[in-house]
Tab-separated table of C-alpha atoms and ligand atoms in Angstrom:
chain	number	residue	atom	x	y	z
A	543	UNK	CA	39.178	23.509	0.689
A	544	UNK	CA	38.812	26.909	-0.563
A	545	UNK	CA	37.203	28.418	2.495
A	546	UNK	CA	37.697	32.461	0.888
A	547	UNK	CA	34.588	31.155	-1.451
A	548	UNK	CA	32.386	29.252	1.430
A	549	UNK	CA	30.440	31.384	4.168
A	550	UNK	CA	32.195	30.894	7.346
A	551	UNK	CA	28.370	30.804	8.940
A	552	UNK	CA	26.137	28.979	6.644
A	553	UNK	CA	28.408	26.872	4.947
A	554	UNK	CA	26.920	27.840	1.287
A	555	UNK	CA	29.220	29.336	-1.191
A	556	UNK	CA	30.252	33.270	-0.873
A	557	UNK	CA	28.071	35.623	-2.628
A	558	UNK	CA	29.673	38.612	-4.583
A	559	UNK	CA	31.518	40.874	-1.878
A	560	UNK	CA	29.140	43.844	-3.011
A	561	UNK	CA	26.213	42.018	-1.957
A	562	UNK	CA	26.975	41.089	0.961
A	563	UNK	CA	27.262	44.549	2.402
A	564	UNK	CA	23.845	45.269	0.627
A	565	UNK	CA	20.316	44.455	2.542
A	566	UNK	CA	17.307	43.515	0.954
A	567	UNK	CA	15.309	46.208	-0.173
A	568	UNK	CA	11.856	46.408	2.677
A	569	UNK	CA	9.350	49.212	2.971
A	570	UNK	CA	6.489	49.563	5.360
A	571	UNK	CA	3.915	47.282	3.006
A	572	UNK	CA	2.183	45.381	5.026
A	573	UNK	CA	-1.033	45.749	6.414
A	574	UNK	CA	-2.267	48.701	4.275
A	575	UNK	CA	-5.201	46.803	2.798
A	576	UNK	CA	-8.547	48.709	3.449
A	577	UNK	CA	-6.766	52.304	4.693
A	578	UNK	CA	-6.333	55.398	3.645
A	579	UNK	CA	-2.812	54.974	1.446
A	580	UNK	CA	-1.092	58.305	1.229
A	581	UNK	CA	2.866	56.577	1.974
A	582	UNK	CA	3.809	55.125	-1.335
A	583	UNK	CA	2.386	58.112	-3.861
A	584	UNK	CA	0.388	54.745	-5.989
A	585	UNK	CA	-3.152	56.437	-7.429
A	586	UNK	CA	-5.698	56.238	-4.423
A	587	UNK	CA	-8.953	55.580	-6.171
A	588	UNK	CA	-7.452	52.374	-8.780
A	589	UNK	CA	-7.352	51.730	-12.881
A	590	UNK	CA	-10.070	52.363	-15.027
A	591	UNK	CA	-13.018	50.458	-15.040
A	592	UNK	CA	-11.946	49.376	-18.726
A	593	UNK	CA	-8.545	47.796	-17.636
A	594	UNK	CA	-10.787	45.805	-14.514
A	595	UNK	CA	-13.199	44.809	-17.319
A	596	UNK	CA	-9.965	43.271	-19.836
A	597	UNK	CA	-8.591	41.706	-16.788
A	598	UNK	CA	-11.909	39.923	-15.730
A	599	UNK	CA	-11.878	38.617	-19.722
A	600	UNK	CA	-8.563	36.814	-19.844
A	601	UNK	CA	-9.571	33.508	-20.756
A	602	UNK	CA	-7.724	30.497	-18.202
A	603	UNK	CA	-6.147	29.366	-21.549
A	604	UNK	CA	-4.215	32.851	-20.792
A	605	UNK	CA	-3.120	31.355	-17.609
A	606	UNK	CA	-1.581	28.424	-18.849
A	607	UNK	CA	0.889	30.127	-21.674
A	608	UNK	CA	3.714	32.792	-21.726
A	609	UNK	CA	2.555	36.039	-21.531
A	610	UNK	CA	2.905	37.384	-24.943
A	611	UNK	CA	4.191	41.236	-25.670
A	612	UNK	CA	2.782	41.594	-29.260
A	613	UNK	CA	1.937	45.049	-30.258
A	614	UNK	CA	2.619	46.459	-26.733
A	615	UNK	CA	5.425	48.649	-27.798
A	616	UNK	CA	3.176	49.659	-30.638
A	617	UNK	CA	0.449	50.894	-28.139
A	618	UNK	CA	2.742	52.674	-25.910
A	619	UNK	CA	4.320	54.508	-29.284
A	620	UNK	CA	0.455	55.477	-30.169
A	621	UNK	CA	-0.035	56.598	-26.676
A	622	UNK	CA	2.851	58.912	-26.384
A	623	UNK	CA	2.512	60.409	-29.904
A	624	UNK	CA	-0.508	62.140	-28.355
A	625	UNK	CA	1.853	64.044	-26.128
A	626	UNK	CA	3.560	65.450	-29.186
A	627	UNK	CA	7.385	64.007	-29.898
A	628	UNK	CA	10.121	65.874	-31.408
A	629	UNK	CA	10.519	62.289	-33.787
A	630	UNK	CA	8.013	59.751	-33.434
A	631	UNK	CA	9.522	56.680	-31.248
A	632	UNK	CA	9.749	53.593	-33.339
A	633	UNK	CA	9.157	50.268	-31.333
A	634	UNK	CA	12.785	49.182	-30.697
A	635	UNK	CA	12.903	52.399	-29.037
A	636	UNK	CA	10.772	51.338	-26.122
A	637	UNK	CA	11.699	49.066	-23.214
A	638	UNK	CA	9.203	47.150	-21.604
A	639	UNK	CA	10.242	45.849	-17.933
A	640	UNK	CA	8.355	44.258	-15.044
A	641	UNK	CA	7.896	48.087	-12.917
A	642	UNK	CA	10.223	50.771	-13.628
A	643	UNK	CA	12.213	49.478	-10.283
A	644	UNK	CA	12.992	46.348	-12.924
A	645	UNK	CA	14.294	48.825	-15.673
A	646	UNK	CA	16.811	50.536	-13.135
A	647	UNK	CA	18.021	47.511	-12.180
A	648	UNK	CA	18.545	46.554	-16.114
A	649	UNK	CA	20.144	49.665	-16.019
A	650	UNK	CA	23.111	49.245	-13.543
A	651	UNK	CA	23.410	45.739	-14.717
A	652	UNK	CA	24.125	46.586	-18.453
A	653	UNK	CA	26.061	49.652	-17.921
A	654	UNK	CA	27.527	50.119	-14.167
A	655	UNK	CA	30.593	48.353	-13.884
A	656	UNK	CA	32.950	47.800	-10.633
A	657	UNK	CA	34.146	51.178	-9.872
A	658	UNK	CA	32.521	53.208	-12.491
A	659	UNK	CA	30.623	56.291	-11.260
A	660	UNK	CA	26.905	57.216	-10.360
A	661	UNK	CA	26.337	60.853	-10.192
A	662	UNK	CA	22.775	61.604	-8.872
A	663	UNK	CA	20.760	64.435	-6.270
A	664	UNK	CA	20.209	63.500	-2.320
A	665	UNK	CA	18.065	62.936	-0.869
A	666	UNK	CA	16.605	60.818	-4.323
A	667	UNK	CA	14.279	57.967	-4.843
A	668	UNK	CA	15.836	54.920	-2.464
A	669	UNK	CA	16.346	52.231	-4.932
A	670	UNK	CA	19.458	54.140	-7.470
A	671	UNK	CA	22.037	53.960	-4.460
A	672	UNK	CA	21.533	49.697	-3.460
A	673	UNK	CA	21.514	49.243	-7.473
A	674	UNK	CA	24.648	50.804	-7.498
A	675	UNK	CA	25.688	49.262	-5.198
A	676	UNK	CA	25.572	46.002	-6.256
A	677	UNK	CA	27.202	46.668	-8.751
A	678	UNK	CA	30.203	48.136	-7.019
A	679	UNK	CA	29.828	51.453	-8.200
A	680	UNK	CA	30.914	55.040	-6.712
A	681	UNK	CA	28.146	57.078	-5.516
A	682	UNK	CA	28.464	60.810	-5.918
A	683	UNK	CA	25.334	62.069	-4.663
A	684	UNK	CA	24.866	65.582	-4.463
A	685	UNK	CA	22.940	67.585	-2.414
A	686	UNK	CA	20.062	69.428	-2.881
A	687	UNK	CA	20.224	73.157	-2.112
A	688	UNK	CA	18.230	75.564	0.095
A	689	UNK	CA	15.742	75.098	2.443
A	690	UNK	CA	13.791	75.079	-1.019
A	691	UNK	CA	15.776	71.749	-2.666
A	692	UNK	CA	16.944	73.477	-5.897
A	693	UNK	CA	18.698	71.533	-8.238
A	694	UNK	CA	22.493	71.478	-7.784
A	695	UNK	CA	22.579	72.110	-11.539
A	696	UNK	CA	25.847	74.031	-11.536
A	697	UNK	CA	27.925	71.294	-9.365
A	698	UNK	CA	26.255	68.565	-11.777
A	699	UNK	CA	27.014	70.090	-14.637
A	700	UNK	CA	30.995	70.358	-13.135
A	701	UNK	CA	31.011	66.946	-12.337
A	702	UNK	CA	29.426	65.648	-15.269
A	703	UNK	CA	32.099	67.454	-17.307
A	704	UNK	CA	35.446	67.136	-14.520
A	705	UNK	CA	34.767	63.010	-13.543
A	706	UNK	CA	32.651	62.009	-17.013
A	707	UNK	CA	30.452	59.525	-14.409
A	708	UNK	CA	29.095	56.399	-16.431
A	709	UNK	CA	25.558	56.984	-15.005
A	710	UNK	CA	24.048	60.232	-14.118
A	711	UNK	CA	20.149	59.498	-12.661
A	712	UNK	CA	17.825	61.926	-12.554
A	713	UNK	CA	14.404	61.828	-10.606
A	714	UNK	CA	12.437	64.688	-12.199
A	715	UNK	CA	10.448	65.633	-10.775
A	716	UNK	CA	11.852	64.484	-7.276
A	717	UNK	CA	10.845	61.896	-5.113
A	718	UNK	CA	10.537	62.993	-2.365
A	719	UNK	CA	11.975	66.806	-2.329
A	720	UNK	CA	9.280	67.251	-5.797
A	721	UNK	CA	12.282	69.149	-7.052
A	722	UNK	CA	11.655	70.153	-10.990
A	723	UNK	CA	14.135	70.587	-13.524
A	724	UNK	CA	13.630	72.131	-17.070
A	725	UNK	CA	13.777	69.455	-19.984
A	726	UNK	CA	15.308	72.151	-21.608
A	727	UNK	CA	18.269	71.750	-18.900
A	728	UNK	CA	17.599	68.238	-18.746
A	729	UNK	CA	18.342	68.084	-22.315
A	730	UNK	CA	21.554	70.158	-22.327
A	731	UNK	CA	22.889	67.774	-19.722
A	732	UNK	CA	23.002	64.720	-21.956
A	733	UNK	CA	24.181	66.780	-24.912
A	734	UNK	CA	26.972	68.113	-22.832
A	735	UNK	CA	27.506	64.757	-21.778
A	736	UNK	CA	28.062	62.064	-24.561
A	737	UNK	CA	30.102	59.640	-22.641
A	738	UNK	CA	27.479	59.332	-19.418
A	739	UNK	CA	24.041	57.563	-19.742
A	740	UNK	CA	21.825	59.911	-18.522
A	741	UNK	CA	18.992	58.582	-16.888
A	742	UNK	CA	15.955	60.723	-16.273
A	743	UNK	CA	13.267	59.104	-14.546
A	744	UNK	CA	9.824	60.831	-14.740
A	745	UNK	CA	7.594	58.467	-13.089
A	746	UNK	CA	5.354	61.379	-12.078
A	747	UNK	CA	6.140	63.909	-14.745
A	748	UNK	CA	2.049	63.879	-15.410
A	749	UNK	CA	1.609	66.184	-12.240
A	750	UNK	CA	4.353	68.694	-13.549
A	751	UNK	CA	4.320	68.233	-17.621
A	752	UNK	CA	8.471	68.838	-17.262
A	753	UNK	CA	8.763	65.492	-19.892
A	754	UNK	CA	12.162	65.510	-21.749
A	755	UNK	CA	10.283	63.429	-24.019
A	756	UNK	CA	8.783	66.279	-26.146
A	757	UNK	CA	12.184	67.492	-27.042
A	758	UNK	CA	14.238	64.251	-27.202
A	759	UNK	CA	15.679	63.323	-30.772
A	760	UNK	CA	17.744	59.474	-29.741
A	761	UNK	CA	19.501	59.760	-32.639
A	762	UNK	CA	21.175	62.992	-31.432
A	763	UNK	CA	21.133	61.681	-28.095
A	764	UNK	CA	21.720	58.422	-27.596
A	765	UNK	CA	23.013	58.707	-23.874
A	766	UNK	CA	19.866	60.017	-23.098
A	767	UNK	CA	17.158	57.452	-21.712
A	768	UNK	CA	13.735	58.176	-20.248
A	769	UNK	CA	11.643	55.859	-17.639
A	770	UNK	CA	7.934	56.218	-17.175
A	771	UNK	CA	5.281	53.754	-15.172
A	772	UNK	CA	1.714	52.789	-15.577
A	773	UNK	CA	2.027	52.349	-11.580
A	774	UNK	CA	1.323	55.967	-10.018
A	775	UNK	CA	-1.066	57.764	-12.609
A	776	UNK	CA	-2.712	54.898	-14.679
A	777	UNK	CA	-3.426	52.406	-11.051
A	778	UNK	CA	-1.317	49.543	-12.131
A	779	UNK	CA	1.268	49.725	-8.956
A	780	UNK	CA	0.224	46.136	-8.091
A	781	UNK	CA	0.637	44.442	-11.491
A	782	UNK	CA	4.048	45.833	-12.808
A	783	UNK	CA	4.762	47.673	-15.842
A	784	UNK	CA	7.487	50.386	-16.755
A	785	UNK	CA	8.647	51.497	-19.687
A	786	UNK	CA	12.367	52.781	-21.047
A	787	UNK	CA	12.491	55.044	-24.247
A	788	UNK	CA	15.830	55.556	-25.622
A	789	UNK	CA	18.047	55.175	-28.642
A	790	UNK	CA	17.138	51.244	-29.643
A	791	UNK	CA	20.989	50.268	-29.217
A	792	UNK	CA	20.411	51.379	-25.434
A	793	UNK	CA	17.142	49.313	-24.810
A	794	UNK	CA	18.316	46.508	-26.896
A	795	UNK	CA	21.375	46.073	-24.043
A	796	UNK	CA	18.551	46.320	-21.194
A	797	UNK	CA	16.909	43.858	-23.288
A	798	UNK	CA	19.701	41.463	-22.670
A	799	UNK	CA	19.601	41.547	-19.096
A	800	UNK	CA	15.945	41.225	-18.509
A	801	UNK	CA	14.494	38.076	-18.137
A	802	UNK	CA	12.630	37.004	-21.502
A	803	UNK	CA	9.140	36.691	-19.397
A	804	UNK	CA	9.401	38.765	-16.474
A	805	UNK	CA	6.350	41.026	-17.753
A	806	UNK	CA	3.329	38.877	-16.876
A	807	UNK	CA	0.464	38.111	-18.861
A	808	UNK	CA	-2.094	39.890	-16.520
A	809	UNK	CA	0.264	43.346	-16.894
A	810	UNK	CA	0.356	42.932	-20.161
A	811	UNK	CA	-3.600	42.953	-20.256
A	812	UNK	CA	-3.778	45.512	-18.188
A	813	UNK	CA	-1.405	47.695	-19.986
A	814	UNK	CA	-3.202	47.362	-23.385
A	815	UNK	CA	-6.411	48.447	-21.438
A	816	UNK	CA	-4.573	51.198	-19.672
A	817	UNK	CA	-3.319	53.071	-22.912
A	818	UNK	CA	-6.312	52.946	-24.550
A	819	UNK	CA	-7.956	54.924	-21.878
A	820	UNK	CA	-5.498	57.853	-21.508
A	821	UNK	CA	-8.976	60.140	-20.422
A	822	UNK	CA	-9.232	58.226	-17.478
A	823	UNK	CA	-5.540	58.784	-16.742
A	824	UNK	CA	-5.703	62.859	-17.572
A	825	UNK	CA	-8.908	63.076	-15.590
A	826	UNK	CA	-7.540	61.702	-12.279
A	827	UNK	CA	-4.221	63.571	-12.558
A	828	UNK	CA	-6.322	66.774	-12.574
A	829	UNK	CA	-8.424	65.279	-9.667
A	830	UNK	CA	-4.688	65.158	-7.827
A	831	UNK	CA	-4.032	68.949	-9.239
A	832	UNK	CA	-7.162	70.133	-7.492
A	833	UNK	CA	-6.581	68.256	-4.434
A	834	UNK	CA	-3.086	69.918	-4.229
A	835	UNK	CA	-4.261	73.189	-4.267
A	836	UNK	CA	-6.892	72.614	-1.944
A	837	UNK	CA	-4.442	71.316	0.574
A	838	UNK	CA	-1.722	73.576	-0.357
A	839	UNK	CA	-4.405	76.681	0.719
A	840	UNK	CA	-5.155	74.624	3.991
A	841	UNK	CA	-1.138	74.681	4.815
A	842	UNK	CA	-0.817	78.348	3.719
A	843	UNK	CA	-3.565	79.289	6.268
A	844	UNK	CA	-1.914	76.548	9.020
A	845	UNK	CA	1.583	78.065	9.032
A	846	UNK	CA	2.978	74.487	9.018
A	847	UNK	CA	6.113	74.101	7.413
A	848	UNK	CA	5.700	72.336	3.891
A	849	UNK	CA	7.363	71.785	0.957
A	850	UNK	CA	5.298	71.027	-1.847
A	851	UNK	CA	6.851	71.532	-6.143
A	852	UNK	CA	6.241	68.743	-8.535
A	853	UNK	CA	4.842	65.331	-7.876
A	854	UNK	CA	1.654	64.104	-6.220
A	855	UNK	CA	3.270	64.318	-3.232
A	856	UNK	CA	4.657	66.870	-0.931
A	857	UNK	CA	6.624	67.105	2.408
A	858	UNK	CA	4.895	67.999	5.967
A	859	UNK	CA	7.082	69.604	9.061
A	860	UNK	CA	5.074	68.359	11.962
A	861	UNK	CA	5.158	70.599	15.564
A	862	UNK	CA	4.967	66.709	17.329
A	863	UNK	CA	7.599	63.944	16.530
A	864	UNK	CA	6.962	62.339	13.427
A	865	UNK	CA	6.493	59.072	14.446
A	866	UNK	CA	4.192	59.987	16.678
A	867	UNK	CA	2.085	62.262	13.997
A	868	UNK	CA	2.581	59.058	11.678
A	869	UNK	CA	1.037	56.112	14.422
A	870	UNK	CA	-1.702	58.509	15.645
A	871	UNK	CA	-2.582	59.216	11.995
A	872	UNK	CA	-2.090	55.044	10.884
A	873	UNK	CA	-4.805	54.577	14.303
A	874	UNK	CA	-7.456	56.963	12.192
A	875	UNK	CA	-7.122	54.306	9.400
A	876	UNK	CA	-4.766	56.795	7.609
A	877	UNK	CA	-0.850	55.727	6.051
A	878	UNK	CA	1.446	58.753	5.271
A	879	UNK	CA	5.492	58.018	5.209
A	880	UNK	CA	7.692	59.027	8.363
A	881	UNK	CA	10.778	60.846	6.299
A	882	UNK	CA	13.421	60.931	10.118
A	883	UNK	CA	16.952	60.176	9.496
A	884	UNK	CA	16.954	61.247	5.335
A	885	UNK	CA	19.200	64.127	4.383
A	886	UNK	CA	17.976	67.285	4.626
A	887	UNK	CA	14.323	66.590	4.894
A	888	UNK	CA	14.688	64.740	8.713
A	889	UNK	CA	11.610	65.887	10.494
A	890	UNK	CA	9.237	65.852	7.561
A	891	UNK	CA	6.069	63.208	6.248
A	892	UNK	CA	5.949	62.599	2.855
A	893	UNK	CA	2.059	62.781	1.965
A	894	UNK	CA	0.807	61.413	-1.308
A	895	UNK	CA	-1.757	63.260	-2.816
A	896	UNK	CA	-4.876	61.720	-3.600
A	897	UNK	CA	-8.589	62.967	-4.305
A	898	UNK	CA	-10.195	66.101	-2.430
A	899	UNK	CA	-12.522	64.544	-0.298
A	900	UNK	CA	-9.468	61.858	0.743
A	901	UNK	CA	-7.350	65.033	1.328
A	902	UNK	CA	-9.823	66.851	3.793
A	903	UNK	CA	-9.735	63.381	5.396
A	904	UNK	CA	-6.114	63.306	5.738
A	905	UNK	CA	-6.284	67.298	6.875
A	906	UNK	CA	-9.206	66.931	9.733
A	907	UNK	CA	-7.054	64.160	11.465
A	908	UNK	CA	-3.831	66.090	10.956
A	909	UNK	CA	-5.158	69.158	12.340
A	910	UNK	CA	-6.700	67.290	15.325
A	911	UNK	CA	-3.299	65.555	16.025
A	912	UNK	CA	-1.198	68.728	15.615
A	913	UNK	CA	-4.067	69.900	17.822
A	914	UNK	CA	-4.279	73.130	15.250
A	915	UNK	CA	-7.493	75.221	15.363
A	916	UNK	CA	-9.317	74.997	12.039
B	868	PLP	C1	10.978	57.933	-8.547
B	868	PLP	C2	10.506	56.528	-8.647
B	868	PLP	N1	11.005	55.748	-9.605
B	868	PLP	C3	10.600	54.469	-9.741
B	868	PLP	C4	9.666	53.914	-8.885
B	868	PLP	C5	9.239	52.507	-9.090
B	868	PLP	O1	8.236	52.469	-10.074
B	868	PLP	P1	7.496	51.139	-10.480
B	868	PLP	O2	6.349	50.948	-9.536
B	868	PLP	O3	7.081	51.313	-11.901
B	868	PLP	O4	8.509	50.039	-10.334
B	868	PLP	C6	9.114	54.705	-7.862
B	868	PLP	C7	8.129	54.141	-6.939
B	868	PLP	O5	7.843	54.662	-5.900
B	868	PLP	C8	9.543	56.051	-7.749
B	868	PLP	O6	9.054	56.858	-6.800
């Protein structure tokens, strides 16, 4: 018997080498129902009442079939054209996946083989690096810079050019530093760079406005692909949908790694609903904006150590152990992330940022654990 292919413990066959060095993906999830969420940067006050009001509609027939995508590409093309496009996106252009975690994936899968290179920032949003490797990639993840996390353009833009990477990913702005980069710069990266996909994801570009998307032409730039999600600014974190937009050739090979029903029907409805009420969307990111500067004053007066730059979301240096700062603030009913042992930002919370009144919640029990005078 071949035992190289069986598992010398279970006695099941041998899973790819790369994944057995890999371990499944877990974050802090449970048990968040009914608190105060500020640990996973999802919208803290839910969809609009219109995408509730489609979902409550689906009749059970809905249920029973496979969902069905018709016209969804069209809706998200109508929906960005408001934000004013260099060249409309035609449909083919736009890849619909179940979260934009499900798109990365696709994207490693279709493009990162064994021993090809991933070129991306540290510290960076947590699920590039397992991707990669699964797939057996390199990782060449560069550091950000200061005690301000600048954008290691210059050594990117080196590497890009020196070691031609097959993937460069880009957070922008950056979870968690909230690093921004130009899409000006952002742009001249994939020109400069014809043989790397560059990735840009921009899950929360709505709290900085630093899209690519205005500027990008596919057809010049094919290498260039953009990810967005209805899950942190339109409230749909819980039902799954991202979106790709790229030259079609690009989406069309995600296409053929994605599952042909992963999207499900209740996402879909949701989605539809979702688009069509881009004033809800707009009017709760400037609820965030407001909130930010609220809190950013409160810091500013503190003398805590912050770091706050794009994103609905910004870093906290607290005087106690963060552990501690994070179970004494979970006990007042309040979730914020515990950042210890990450690259440059050990020491730090990452707090999302949610509505005023839920900030000077989150502020009163900070101050009052950090014992601060107020
Ligand atoms: C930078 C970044 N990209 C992608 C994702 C995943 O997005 P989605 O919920 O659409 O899968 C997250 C979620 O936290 C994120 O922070």
């Amino acid at each position: 018997m071949g035992s190289a292919r069986f598992s010398a413990s279970s006695g099941s066959p041998n899973p790819r080498p790369e994944v057995e060095s890999l371990h499944a993906y877990t974050a802090p999830l449970e048990g968040r129902r009914g608190l105060l969420r500020l640990d996973f940067n999802e919208n803290t006050i839910g969809p609009s009442p219109r995408v509730v009001e489609a979902l409550r509609a689906i009749p059970a027939d809905q249920i029973a079939i496979y969902p069905e995508y018709d016209g969804l590409r069209e809706a998200v093309v109508a929906n960005l054209a408001a934000s004013g496009l260099a060249v409309p996106l035609q449909p083919a252009q736009v890849g619909l996946f179940n979260g934009v975690d499900a798109a990365i994936h696709a994207i490693f899968h279709a493009y990162g083989d064994r021993g090809d290179q991933l070129l991306t920032t540290s510290p960076t949003f947590g699920y590039y690096t397992p991707c990669a490797q699964m797939q057996g990639m390199e990782i060449l993840a560069i550091p950000y810079e200061g005690s301000h996390f600048r954008f290691p353009l210059e050594l990117i833009s080196t590497i890009l050019q020196e070691q031609r990477p097959k993937l460069l990913l880009l957070c922008n702005p950056n979870n968690p530093t909230g690093t921004r980069l130009a899409p000006e710069q952002v742009l001249e990266l994939a020109v400069a760079a014809p043989q790397s996909l560059v990735v840009v994801d921009e899950l929360y570009e709505a709290f900085t406005g630093d899209s690519v998307m205005p500027l990008a032409n596919f057809a010049a730039t094919p290498n260039l692909l953009v990810l967005r999600s209805l899950a942190k600014t339109a409230g749909l974190a819980g039902l799954r949908m991202g979106f790709a937009f790229g030259a079609a050739d690009v989406v069309d090979r995600l296409a053929r790694v994605t599952g042909p029903y992963d999207i499900n029907s209740f996402a879909v409805t949701a989605a539809f609903a979702a688009l069509a009420d881009q004033p809800y969307v707009d009017a709760y990111v400037a609820e965030v904006m407001l909130a930010r500067d609220w809190l950013r004053s409160r810091l500013d007066a503190s003398g805590v150590r912050y770091h706050l730059e794009g994103g609905n979301y910004l870093l906290i240096w607290p005087r106690l152990p963060p552990s501690e700062v994070e179970a004494a603030l979970r006990a007042e009913g309040i979730l914020v992330r515990d950042m210890s042992g990450k690259s440059l930002i050990d020491g730090s919370l990452r707090v999302s940022i949610g509505t005023t009144k839920q900030m000077q919640r989150f502020w009163e029990a900070f101050t009052t654990v950090e014992s601060l005078s107020e």
